[in-house]
Tab-separated table of C-alpha atoms in Angstrom:
chain	number	residue	atom	x	y	z
A	1	UNK	CA	0.000	0.000	0.000
A	2	UNK	CA	2.977	2.305	0.248
A	3	UNK	CA	3.897	1.811	-3.411
A	4	UNK	CA	4.527	5.332	-4.777
A	5	UNK	CA	3.206	4.223	-8.165
A	6	UNK	CA	-0.208	3.645	-6.652
A	7	UNK	CA	-2.619	6.550	-6.916
A	8	UNK	CA	-5.822	6.172	-4.871
A	9	UNK	CA	-9.070	6.955	-6.614
A	10	UNK	CA	-11.058	10.053	-5.755
A	11	UNK	CA	-13.300	9.637	-2.708
A	12	UNK	CA	-16.488	9.529	-4.702
A	13	UNK	CA	-15.125	6.619	-6.881
A	14	UNK	CA	-14.492	4.032	-4.161
A	15	UNK	CA	-18.081	3.564	-3.053
A	16	UNK	CA	-19.220	0.679	-5.240
A	17	UNK	CA	-18.655	-0.802	-8.684
A	18	UNK	CA	-20.881	-2.073	-11.448
A	19	UNK	CA	-20.334	-3.854	-14.704
A	20	UNK	CA	-20.823	-2.022	-17.981
A	21	UNK	CA	-20.183	-4.023	-21.133
A	22	UNK	CA	-18.023	-6.553	-19.297
A	23	UNK	CA	-15.786	-3.949	-17.729
A	24	UNK	CA	-15.650	-2.733	-14.150
A	25	UNK	CA	-16.721	0.878	-13.733
A	26	UNK	CA	-16.964	3.065	-10.693
A	27	UNK	CA	-20.165	4.899	-9.735
A	28	UNK	CA	-20.088	7.943	-7.510
A	29	UNK	CA	-22.513	7.701	-4.601
A	30	UNK	CA	-24.369	10.878	-5.601
A	31	UNK	CA	-25.212	9.557	-9.072
A	32	UNK	CA	-28.153	7.499	-7.823
A	33	UNK	CA	-30.778	9.092	-10.037
A	34	UNK	CA	-30.891	9.161	-13.808
A	35	UNK	CA	-29.796	12.373	-15.474
A	36	UNK	CA	-32.747	14.411	-16.643
A	37	UNK	CA	-32.115	15.785	-20.079
A	38	UNK	CA	-34.047	18.879	-21.205
A	39	UNK	CA	-36.708	18.213	-23.773
A	40	UNK	CA	-35.838	19.408	-27.259
A	41	UNK	CA	-39.214	21.131	-27.437
A	42	UNK	CA	-38.572	23.172	-24.238
A	43	UNK	CA	-34.904	24.167	-24.067
A	44	UNK	CA	-33.631	25.614	-20.780
A	45	UNK	CA	-33.740	29.397	-20.816
A	46	UNK	CA	-30.412	31.090	-20.080
A	47	UNK	CA	-32.343	33.815	-18.211
A	48	UNK	CA	-33.815	31.343	-15.694
A	49	UNK	CA	-31.025	31.778	-13.091
A	50	UNK	CA	-31.340	35.560	-13.313
A	51	UNK	CA	-35.121	35.361	-12.864
A	52	UNK	CA	-34.716	33.065	-9.858
A	53	UNK	CA	-32.174	35.463	-8.352
A	54	UNK	CA	-34.505	38.415	-8.805
A	55	UNK	CA	-37.364	36.505	-7.209
A	56	UNK	CA	-35.195	35.535	-4.268
A	57	UNK	CA	-34.139	39.158	-3.803
A	58	UNK	CA	-37.762	40.270	-3.995
A	59	UNK	CA	-38.793	37.736	-1.349
A	60	UNK	CA	-35.987	38.890	0.931
A	61	UNK	CA	-36.935	42.539	0.408
A	62	UNK	CA	-40.577	41.818	1.184
A	63	UNK	CA	-39.723	39.874	4.335
A	64	UNK	CA	-37.393	42.673	5.454
A	65	UNK	CA	-39.558	45.687	4.661
A	66	UNK	CA	-43.133	44.427	5.046
A	67	UNK	CA	-43.135	44.557	8.893
A	68	UNK	CA	-41.806	48.130	8.797
A	69	UNK	CA	-44.439	49.298	6.324
A	70	UNK	CA	-47.213	47.425	8.129
A	71	UNK	CA	-46.319	48.852	11.541
A	72	UNK	CA	-45.905	52.409	10.317
A	73	UNK	CA	-49.040	52.285	8.157
A	74	UNK	CA	-51.179	50.850	10.964
A	75	UNK	CA	-50.026	53.383	13.543
A	76	UNK	CA	-50.350	56.303	11.155
A	77	UNK	CA	-53.809	55.209	10.063
A	78	UNK	CA	-54.966	55.066	13.696
A	79	UNK	CA	-53.679	58.569	14.406
A	80	UNK	CA	-55.070	59.899	11.131
A	81	UNK	CA	-58.554	58.503	11.827
A	82	UNK	CA	-58.541	60.036	15.307
A	83	UNK	CA	-57.489	63.358	13.779
A	84	UNK	CA	-60.316	63.244	11.224
A	85	UNK	CA	-62.834	62.278	13.937
A	86	UNK	CA	-61.787	65.189	16.138
A	87	UNK	CA	-62.098	67.586	13.226
A	88	UNK	CA	-65.570	66.361	12.336
A	89	UNK	CA	-66.878	66.192	15.900
A	90	UNK	CA	-65.654	69.690	16.806
A	91	UNK	CA	-66.755	71.182	13.486
A	92	UNK	CA	-64.821	74.404	13.994
A	93	UNK	CA	-63.149	74.072	10.588
A	94	UNK	CA	-66.485	74.719	8.852
A	95	UNK	CA	-66.477	78.307	10.140
A	96	UNK	CA	-62.902	79.095	9.098
A	97	UNK	CA	-61.467	80.399	5.850
A	98	UNK	CA	-60.352	77.678	3.435
A	99	UNK	CA	-56.815	79.080	3.529
A	100	UNK	CA	-56.543	79.083	7.323
A	101	UNK	CA	-57.640	75.711	8.653
A	102	UNK	CA	-61.112	75.616	7.120
A	103	UNK	CA	-62.972	73.888	4.304
A	104	UNK	CA	-66.137	72.088	3.303
A	105	UNK	CA	-64.814	68.624	4.249
A	106	UNK	CA	-62.451	67.357	6.910
A	107	UNK	CA	-59.811	66.438	4.333
A	108	UNK	CA	-59.772	70.017	3.049
A	109	UNK	CA	-58.054	71.030	6.297
A	110	UNK	CA	-55.020	68.946	5.317
A	111	UNK	CA	-54.182	71.357	2.483
A	112	UNK	CA	-54.669	74.678	4.292
A	113	UNK	CA	-52.047	77.144	5.539
A	114	UNK	CA	-48.795	76.219	3.712
A	115	UNK	CA	-50.704	73.584	1.760
A	116	UNK	CA	-52.717	76.325	0.069
A	117	UNK	CA	-49.512	77.962	-1.160
A	118	UNK	CA	-48.210	74.677	-2.545
A	119	UNK	CA	-51.410	74.209	-4.516
A	120	UNK	CA	-51.097	77.722	-5.933
A	121	UNK	CA	-47.547	76.976	-7.072
A	122	UNK	CA	-48.595	73.682	-8.658
A	123	UNK	CA	-51.430	75.409	-10.495
A	124	UNK	CA	-49.886	78.751	-11.477
A	125	UNK	CA	-46.118	78.544	-10.953
A	126	UNK	CA	-43.932	81.251	-9.415
A	127	UNK	CA	-43.998	85.030	-9.746
A	128	UNK	CA	-41.240	86.184	-7.347
A	129	UNK	CA	-41.621	89.765	-6.138
A	130	UNK	CA	-41.133	91.930	-3.052
A	131	UNK	CA	-44.379	93.887	-2.732
A	132	UNK	CA	-44.640	96.251	0.262
A	133	UNK	CA	-47.835	96.347	2.302
A	134	UNK	CA	-49.142	99.951	2.074
A	135	UNK	CA	-48.653	101.789	5.347
A	136	UNK	CA	-47.307	98.748	7.223
A	137	UNK	CA	-44.978	99.536	10.126
A	138	UNK	CA	-44.958	96.324	12.191
A	139	UNK	CA	-43.259	92.992	11.659
A	140	UNK	CA	-45.190	92.220	8.468
A	141	UNK	CA	-44.188	94.760	5.839
A	142	UNK	CA	-44.334	92.656	2.657
A	143	UNK	CA	-47.124	90.755	0.968
A	144	UNK	CA	-46.817	86.979	0.982
A	145	UNK	CA	-45.365	85.432	-2.142
A	146	UNK	CA	-45.151	81.814	-3.287
A	147	UNK	CA	-41.386	82.141	-3.774
A	148	UNK	CA	-41.016	81.494	-0.040
A	149	UNK	CA	-41.898	77.811	-0.698
A	150	UNK	CA	-39.429	75.500	-2.397
A	151	UNK	CA	-40.340	73.868	-5.711
A	152	UNK	CA	-39.823	70.085	-5.455
A	153	UNK	CA	-43.051	69.228	-3.621
A	154	UNK	CA	-45.406	71.311	-5.818
A	155	UNK	CA	-43.600	70.009	-8.914
A	156	UNK	CA	-44.335	66.438	-7.813
A	157	UNK	CA	-47.937	67.441	-7.084
A	158	UNK	CA	-48.287	68.747	-10.624
A	159	UNK	CA	-46.643	65.645	-12.102
A	160	UNK	CA	-48.783	63.186	-10.142
A	161	UNK	CA	-51.937	65.144	-10.951
A	162	UNK	CA	-51.110	65.049	-14.653
A	163	UNK	CA	-50.306	61.318	-14.610
A	164	UNK	CA	-53.210	60.108	-12.462
A	165	UNK	CA	-55.986	62.611	-13.131
A	166	UNK	CA	-56.238	63.442	-9.418
A	167	UNK	CA	-56.841	66.995	-8.316
A	168	UNK	CA	-53.982	68.913	-6.787
A	169	UNK	CA	-55.219	68.158	-3.268
A	170	UNK	CA	-55.356	64.421	-3.909
A	171	UNK	CA	-52.032	64.449	-5.761
A	172	UNK	CA	-50.336	66.315	-2.915
A	173	UNK	CA	-51.699	63.888	-0.322
A	174	UNK	CA	-50.539	60.939	-2.433
A	175	UNK	CA	-47.011	62.367	-2.680
A	176	UNK	CA	-46.928	62.933	1.082
A	177	UNK	CA	-48.239	59.461	1.966
A	178	UNK	CA	-45.813	57.659	-0.348
A	179	UNK	CA	-42.954	59.837	0.910
A	180	UNK	CA	-43.862	59.071	4.519
A	181	UNK	CA	-43.537	55.330	3.866
A	182	UNK	CA	-40.202	55.928	2.118
A	183	UNK	CA	-39.074	57.924	5.159
A	184	UNK	CA	-40.148	55.080	7.479
A	185	UNK	CA	-37.992	52.636	5.498
A	186	UNK	CA	-35.042	55.030	5.585
A	187	UNK	CA	-35.352	55.650	9.338
A	188	UNK	CA	-35.523	51.885	9.867
A	189	UNK	CA	-32.420	51.350	7.729
A	190	UNK	CA	-30.398	54.046	9.522
A	191	UNK	CA	-31.416	52.872	12.994
A	192	UNK	CA	-30.867	49.191	12.170
A	193	UNK	CA	-27.213	49.897	11.333
A	194	UNK	CA	-26.746	51.230	14.878
A	195	UNK	CA	-29.120	49.250	17.087
A	196	UNK	CA	-30.300	46.288	15.044
A	197	UNK	CA	-33.426	45.540	13.025
A	198	UNK	CA	-35.752	45.485	16.026
A	199	UNK	CA	-34.614	48.965	17.026
A	200	UNK	CA	-35.171	50.032	13.419
A	201	UNK	CA	-38.735	48.746	13.618
A	202	UNK	CA	-39.358	50.736	16.794
A	203	UNK	CA	-37.875	53.868	15.172
A	204	UNK	CA	-40.259	53.538	12.222
A	205	UNK	CA	-43.111	53.332	14.718
A	206	UNK	CA	-41.884	56.453	16.512
A	207	UNK	CA	-41.865	58.300	13.172
A	208	UNK	CA	-45.635	57.654	13.056
A	209	UNK	CA	-46.421	59.059	16.524
A	210	UNK	CA	-43.741	61.723	17.183
A	211	UNK	CA	-44.973	65.280	17.894
A	212	UNK	CA	-45.590	66.990	14.574
A	213	UNK	CA	-46.275	63.690	12.782
A	214	UNK	CA	-49.784	64.855	11.896
A	215	UNK	CA	-48.265	66.687	8.922
A	216	UNK	CA	-46.874	63.505	7.381
A	217	UNK	CA	-50.190	62.785	5.653
A	218	UNK	CA	-51.052	66.342	4.645
A	219	UNK	CA	-50.321	68.886	1.926
A	220	UNK	CA	-46.924	69.728	3.433
A	221	UNK	CA	-43.389	68.873	2.298
A	222	UNK	CA	-42.139	67.391	5.597
A	223	UNK	CA	-42.480	63.732	4.580
A	224	UNK	CA	-40.721	64.309	1.274
A	225	UNK	CA	-37.836	66.170	2.884
A	226	UNK	CA	-37.345	63.652	5.714
A	227	UNK	CA	-37.353	60.776	3.213
A	228	UNK	CA	-34.616	62.449	1.159
A	229	UNK	CA	-32.599	63.443	4.236
A	230	UNK	CA	-32.790	60.017	5.878
A	231	UNK	CA	-31.810	58.147	2.718
A	232	UNK	CA	-28.969	60.622	2.160
A	233	UNK	CA	-27.644	59.922	5.658
A	234	UNK	CA	-27.963	56.194	5.015
A	235	UNK	CA	-25.996	56.569	1.775
A	236	UNK	CA	-23.240	58.417	3.659
A	237	UNK	CA	-23.140	55.648	6.273
A	238	UNK	CA	-22.611	53.124	3.456
A	239	UNK	CA	-20.114	55.424	1.702
A	240	UNK	CA	-22.314	55.770	-1.378
A	241	UNK	CA	-21.096	59.316	-1.836
A	242	UNK	CA	-22.562	60.198	-5.207
A	243	UNK	CA	-25.980	58.879	-4.179
A	244	UNK	CA	-25.785	60.934	-0.988
A	245	UNK	CA	-24.842	64.046	-2.958
A	246	UNK	CA	-27.755	63.663	-5.381
A	247	UNK	CA	-30.269	63.040	-2.587
A	248	UNK	CA	-28.992	66.072	-0.680
A	249	UNK	CA	-29.248	68.166	-3.842
A	250	UNK	CA	-32.888	67.075	-4.200
A	251	UNK	CA	-33.525	67.843	-0.520
A	252	UNK	CA	-32.239	71.359	-1.181
A	253	UNK	CA	-35.128	71.791	-3.608
A	254	UNK	CA	-37.629	70.706	-0.953
A	255	UNK	CA	-36.877	72.805	2.128
A	256	UNK	CA	-34.374	75.516	3.164
A	257	UNK	CA	-33.385	73.450	6.217
A	258	UNK	CA	-31.340	71.351	3.791
A	259	UNK	CA	-28.445	73.602	4.868
A	260	UNK	CA	-28.038	71.300	7.888
A	261	UNK	CA	-27.910	68.221	5.662
A	262	UNK	CA	-25.395	69.847	3.309
A	263	UNK	CA	-23.142	70.724	6.226
A	264	UNK	CA	-23.449	67.209	7.677
A	265	UNK	CA	-22.495	65.652	4.339
A	266	UNK	CA	-19.516	67.995	3.994
A	267	UNK	CA	-18.210	67.171	7.486
A	268	UNK	CA	-18.655	63.425	6.930
A	269	UNK	CA	-16.871	63.594	3.554
A	270	UNK	CA	-13.975	65.617	4.990
A	271	UNK	CA	-13.505	63.195	7.887
A	272	UNK	CA	-13.630	60.261	5.474
A	273	UNK	CA	-10.955	61.744	3.211
A	274	UNK	CA	-8.686	62.576	6.149
A	275	UNK	CA	-9.099	59.096	7.615
A	276	UNK	CA	-8.258	57.400	4.320
A	277	UNK	CA	-5.189	59.589	3.849
A	278	UNK	CA	-3.950	58.551	7.299
A	279	UNK	CA	-4.518	54.909	6.435
A	280	UNK	CA	-2.540	55.276	3.220
A	281	UNK	CA	0.373	56.858	5.038
A	282	UNK	CA	0.365	54.119	7.658
A	283	UNK	CA	-0.166	51.007	5.568
A	284	UNK	CA	1.006	52.160	2.159
A	285	UNK	CA	-0.840	51.913	-1.093
A	286	UNK	CA	-0.423	49.868	-4.248
A	287	UNK	CA	-2.056	51.868	-7.040
A	288	UNK	CA	-3.966	50.298	-9.898
A	289	UNK	CA	-2.772	50.538	-13.513
A	290	UNK	CA	-4.209	54.027	-13.907
A	291	UNK	CA	-4.744	55.061	-10.284
A	292	UNK	CA	-8.528	54.803	-10.746
A	293	UNK	CA	-9.177	53.316	-7.307
A	294	UNK	CA	-7.375	56.128	-5.520
A	295	UNK	CA	-9.114	58.783	-7.576
A	296	UNK	CA	-12.499	57.269	-6.777
A	297	UNK	CA	-11.662	57.022	-3.096
A	298	UNK	CA	-10.927	60.744	-2.913
A	299	UNK	CA	-12.996	62.209	-5.738
A	300	UNK	CA	-16.356	60.628	-4.916
A	301	UNK	CA	-16.690	62.332	-1.489
A	302	UNK	CA	-15.482	65.631	-2.954
A	303	UNK	CA	-17.908	65.322	-5.855
A	304	UNK	CA	-20.741	64.686	-3.393
A	305	UNK	CA	-19.816	67.855	-1.493
A	306	UNK	CA	-19.876	69.810	-4.754
A	307	UNK	CA	-23.228	68.367	-5.891
A	308	UNK	CA	-25.055	68.621	-2.550
A	309	UNK	CA	-25.689	72.410	-2.405
A	310	UNK	CA	-26.668	72.847	-6.056
A	311	UNK	CA	-30.408	72.499	-5.464
A	312	UNK	CA	-30.582	74.939	-2.565
A	313	UNK	CA	-28.175	77.492	-4.022
A	314	UNK	CA	-29.753	77.221	-7.458
A	315	UNK	CA	-33.259	77.995	-6.186
A	316	UNK	CA	-32.160	80.834	-3.906
A	317	UNK	CA	-30.118	82.313	-6.747
A	318	UNK	CA	-33.038	82.079	-9.176
A	319	UNK	CA	-35.403	83.782	-6.698
A	320	UNK	CA	-32.870	86.522	-6.018
A	321	UNK	CA	-32.346	87.080	-9.735
A	322	UNK	CA	-36.079	87.327	-10.415
A	323	UNK	CA	-36.570	89.717	-7.493
A	324	UNK	CA	-33.594	91.882	-8.370
A	325	UNK	CA	-32.198	91.245	-4.878
A	326	UNK	CA	-29.766	88.362	-4.279
A	327	UNK	CA	-30.965	88.148	-0.695
A	328	UNK	CA	-34.599	88.421	-1.769
A	329	UNK	CA	-35.649	85.059	-0.338
A	330	UNK	CA	-34.525	85.997	3.170
A	331	UNK	CA	-36.022	89.479	2.816
A	332	UNK	CA	-39.344	87.886	1.894
A	333	UNK	CA	-39.236	85.459	4.812
A	334	UNK	CA	-38.557	88.259	7.276
A	335	UNK	CA	-40.931	90.834	5.837
A	336	UNK	CA	-43.909	88.580	4.986
A	337	UNK	CA	-43.685	85.835	7.639
A	338	UNK	CA	-41.500	87.407	10.368
A	339	UNK	CA	-39.085	84.465	10.078
A	340	UNK	CA	-35.477	85.346	10.804
A	341	UNK	CA	-32.527	84.010	12.781
A	342	UNK	CA	-32.527	85.802	16.131
A	343	UNK	CA	-29.979	83.628	17.989
A	344	UNK	CA	-32.641	82.152	20.277
A	345	UNK	CA	-34.285	85.325	21.584
A	346	UNK	CA	-37.796	84.136	20.659
A	347	UNK	CA	-37.225	80.684	22.183
A	348	UNK	CA	-35.905	82.233	25.403
A	349	UNK	CA	-38.936	84.511	25.569
A	350	UNK	CA	-41.272	81.534	25.253
A	351	UNK	CA	-39.504	79.453	27.894
A	352	UNK	CA	-39.517	82.322	30.378
A	353	UNK	CA	-43.219	82.991	29.789
A	354	UNK	CA	-44.827	79.531	29.617
A	355	UNK	CA	-43.844	78.377	33.153
A	356	UNK	CA	-45.700	81.336	34.698
A	357	UNK	CA	-48.711	81.128	32.399
A	358	UNK	CA	-47.960	84.264	30.375
A	359	UNK	CA	-48.710	84.286	26.656
A	360	UNK	CA	-47.662	87.802	25.696
A	361	UNK	CA	-44.815	86.768	23.385
A	362	UNK	CA	-44.865	86.803	19.577
A	363	UNK	CA	-47.459	84.523	17.898
A	364	UNK	CA	-48.687	82.847	21.082
A	365	UNK	CA	-50.913	79.750	20.750
A	366	UNK	CA	-51.132	78.238	24.262
A	367	UNK	CA	-52.020	74.616	23.433
A	368	UNK	CA	-49.654	74.356	20.505
A	369	UNK	CA	-46.845	76.123	22.360
A	370	UNK	CA	-47.034	73.751	25.338
A	371	UNK	CA	-46.651	70.787	22.986
A	372	UNK	CA	-43.802	72.587	21.233
A	373	UNK	CA	-42.048	73.228	24.544
A	374	UNK	CA	-42.477	69.572	25.491
A	375	UNK	CA	-40.985	68.536	22.155
A	376	UNK	CA	-37.947	70.764	22.702
A	377	UNK	CA	-37.393	69.380	26.202
A	378	UNK	CA	-37.754	65.833	24.890
A	379	UNK	CA	-35.174	66.544	22.187
A	380	UNK	CA	-32.705	67.996	24.699
A	381	UNK	CA	-33.151	64.976	26.989
A	382	UNK	CA	-32.677	62.455	24.186
A	383	UNK	CA	-29.682	64.234	22.636
A	384	UNK	CA	-27.076	63.066	25.233
A	385	UNK	CA	-28.430	59.525	24.893
A	386	UNK	CA	-27.835	59.778	21.148
A	387	UNK	CA	-24.230	60.869	21.729
A	388	UNK	CA	-23.751	57.912	24.073
A	389	UNK	CA	-24.409	55.542	21.174
A	390	UNK	CA	-21.561	57.154	19.177
A	391	UNK	CA	-23.485	57.486	15.916
A	392	UNK	CA	-21.764	58.413	12.640
A	393	UNK	CA	-20.763	62.085	12.301
A	394	UNK	CA	-23.342	62.731	9.585
A	395	UNK	CA	-26.170	62.002	12.045
A	396	UNK	CA	-24.601	64.035	14.849
A	397	UNK	CA	-23.991	67.136	12.731
A	398	UNK	CA	-27.369	66.959	11.020
A	399	UNK	CA	-29.238	66.629	14.337
A	400	UNK	CA	-27.284	69.327	16.170
A	401	UNK	CA	-27.584	71.885	13.377
A	402	UNK	CA	-31.292	71.179	12.934
A	403	UNK	CA	-31.936	71.839	16.620
A	404	UNK	CA	-29.786	74.987	16.576
A	405	UNK	CA	-31.507	76.305	13.454
A	406	UNK	CA	-34.996	75.683	14.863
A	407	UNK	CA	-34.375	77.066	18.343
A	408	UNK	CA	-32.331	80.001	17.066
A	409	UNK	CA	-35.049	81.319	14.733
A	410	UNK	CA	-37.860	83.788	15.268
A	411	UNK	CA	-41.057	82.100	14.107
A	412	UNK	CA	-44.355	80.709	15.358
A	413	UNK	CA	-42.972	78.727	18.274
A	414	UNK	CA	-45.646	76.024	18.143
A	415	UNK	CA	-44.261	74.963	14.781
A	416	UNK	CA	-41.096	73.571	16.361
A	417	UNK	CA	-42.784	70.185	16.734
A	418	UNK	CA	-42.852	69.853	12.945
A	419	UNK	CA	-39.612	71.734	12.318
A	420	UNK	CA	-37.823	69.138	14.478
A	421	UNK	CA	-39.181	66.192	12.477
A	422	UNK	CA	-36.048	66.187	10.254
A	423	UNK	CA	-33.995	65.513	13.407
A	424	UNK	CA	-35.006	61.854	13.069
A	425	UNK	CA	-31.777	60.535	14.703
A	426	UNK	CA	-33.435	61.526	17.989
A	427	UNK	CA	-35.609	58.431	17.497
A	428	UNK	CA	-32.567	56.151	17.682
A	429	UNK	CA	-31.847	56.109	21.465
A	430	UNK	CA	-35.563	55.753	22.203
A	431	UNK	CA	-35.813	52.885	19.719
A	432	UNK	CA	-32.717	51.172	21.133
A	433	UNK	CA	-34.354	51.219	24.561
A	434	UNK	CA	-37.677	49.949	23.177
A	435	UNK	CA	-36.136	46.973	21.355
A	436	UNK	CA	-36.143	45.051	24.640
A	437	UNK	CA	-39.944	45.089	24.679
A	438	UNK	CA	-41.811	42.067	23.425
A	439	UNK	CA	-43.729	42.488	20.202
A	440	UNK	CA	-47.174	42.717	21.890
A	441	UNK	CA	-45.855	45.251	24.405
A	442	UNK	CA	-44.164	47.311	21.668
A	443	UNK	CA	-47.385	47.391	19.643
A	444	UNK	CA	-49.390	48.338	22.744
A	445	UNK	CA	-47.092	51.239	23.661
A	446	UNK	CA	-46.976	52.611	20.134
A	447	UNK	CA	-50.703	51.987	19.637
A	448	UNK	CA	-51.613	54.122	22.661
A	449	UNK	CA	-49.296	56.848	21.400
A	450	UNK	CA	-50.972	56.608	17.972
A	451	UNK	CA	-54.400	57.182	19.500
A	452	UNK	CA	-53.140	60.257	21.339
A	453	UNK	CA	-51.219	61.537	18.295
A	454	UNK	CA	-54.474	62.327	16.521
A	455	UNK	CA	-54.810	65.179	19.007
A	456	UNK	CA	-51.318	66.382	19.969
A	457	UNK	CA	-49.722	65.762	16.576
A	458	UNK	CA	-52.648	66.640	14.314
A	459	UNK	CA	-55.645	68.512	15.675
A	460	UNK	CA	-53.679	70.864	17.920
A	461	UNK	CA	-51.386	71.907	15.078
A	462	UNK	CA	-54.062	72.512	12.456
A	463	UNK	CA	-56.958	73.817	14.566
A	464	UNK	CA	-55.570	75.116	17.880
A	465	UNK	CA	-52.481	76.669	16.360
A	466	UNK	CA	-50.800	77.263	13.016
A	467	UNK	CA	-48.876	74.397	11.384
């Protein structure tokens, strides 16, 4: 057996032998069934493996995303129905102007206030101008103009209306609802990378019941912007720089608060480039034939930083050009809506007045302002817990700048509950804590919050204040 000329057979050939035509032949143990030959009339399609792969991917996507969509949709539907019931039972909207929280039907309320402006843009376009109010001497010195509202949401309203035959109200609600589900998936994806899939599920549920969430299914651009911002942050976390840059550019066409997202992307890209340069110095680098890998490693983040502000800067520049004043957008916001950055003076005034029951500050709405103050306190409590989880820099910068921008601005204070919706990373520490709950307990907690959200996140904003 130690003869070097002897070569043992492969393992599968020493199982058993059979006789074929008088000769001994080996038979592998796995060849126990006859070979099935394809029929000449039905040849095997070369695309079959690709189709099977696509089906497998689809099944995995459904199993991964269906619970998120089901949970968010169920919670949001509960809160939305409560909101509609409160509107109908109170009936106050029937006595209000259709622009300011009124209408003939309960769903008309969803497209009032800013929603009315978006419908005007979708129907008639923009006519930027700075028109003084005759004899005005107070805070409001300019007439309102649609140029104060960014173009992406009304453009999608117009597109959906043209493609589906829906009216502008229905088209706007459809865009908002679809965007809210996209935002739920993005918030789940971002949170799951930090705290796991169960935490991501809880974060998607919190998106449905958070203060200000009543605007997610309305004629407002919040859902669209949060969807773009959350997916942009997710792309940065996965180092998909060009995707992140394009999403941030689109977000800049949706809301002016995209400045926080642009800054967050720039900081994340800079830190990434510096970290990779340190790694190259430490470990060395073997370039490819044309250096393409190194160029992509450095150029993609820089390209994303260059692309990200184009939407925001492009719209502001166009408005300024049409108005004959390069700062015309900010002049309009201050003169027609009394919105300006006051370094927190308005917020300080509110927080020194509410505890003693005084409502003599600018644009006071007691019920809405109490909810707004509670939202700010909740954000400040959750913020250190977010830092404790050591999230990626893009989430930290985006959240911090959003809070600073909201609290440092003079505006209707009650609106902070919706202005803080883009600070979705605040959901993450809450969701990480809630992942320990069993599924029935998690559904019960979020379900109770959904019932209450019809009031604090919907009715109070639209009917007891100004959204």
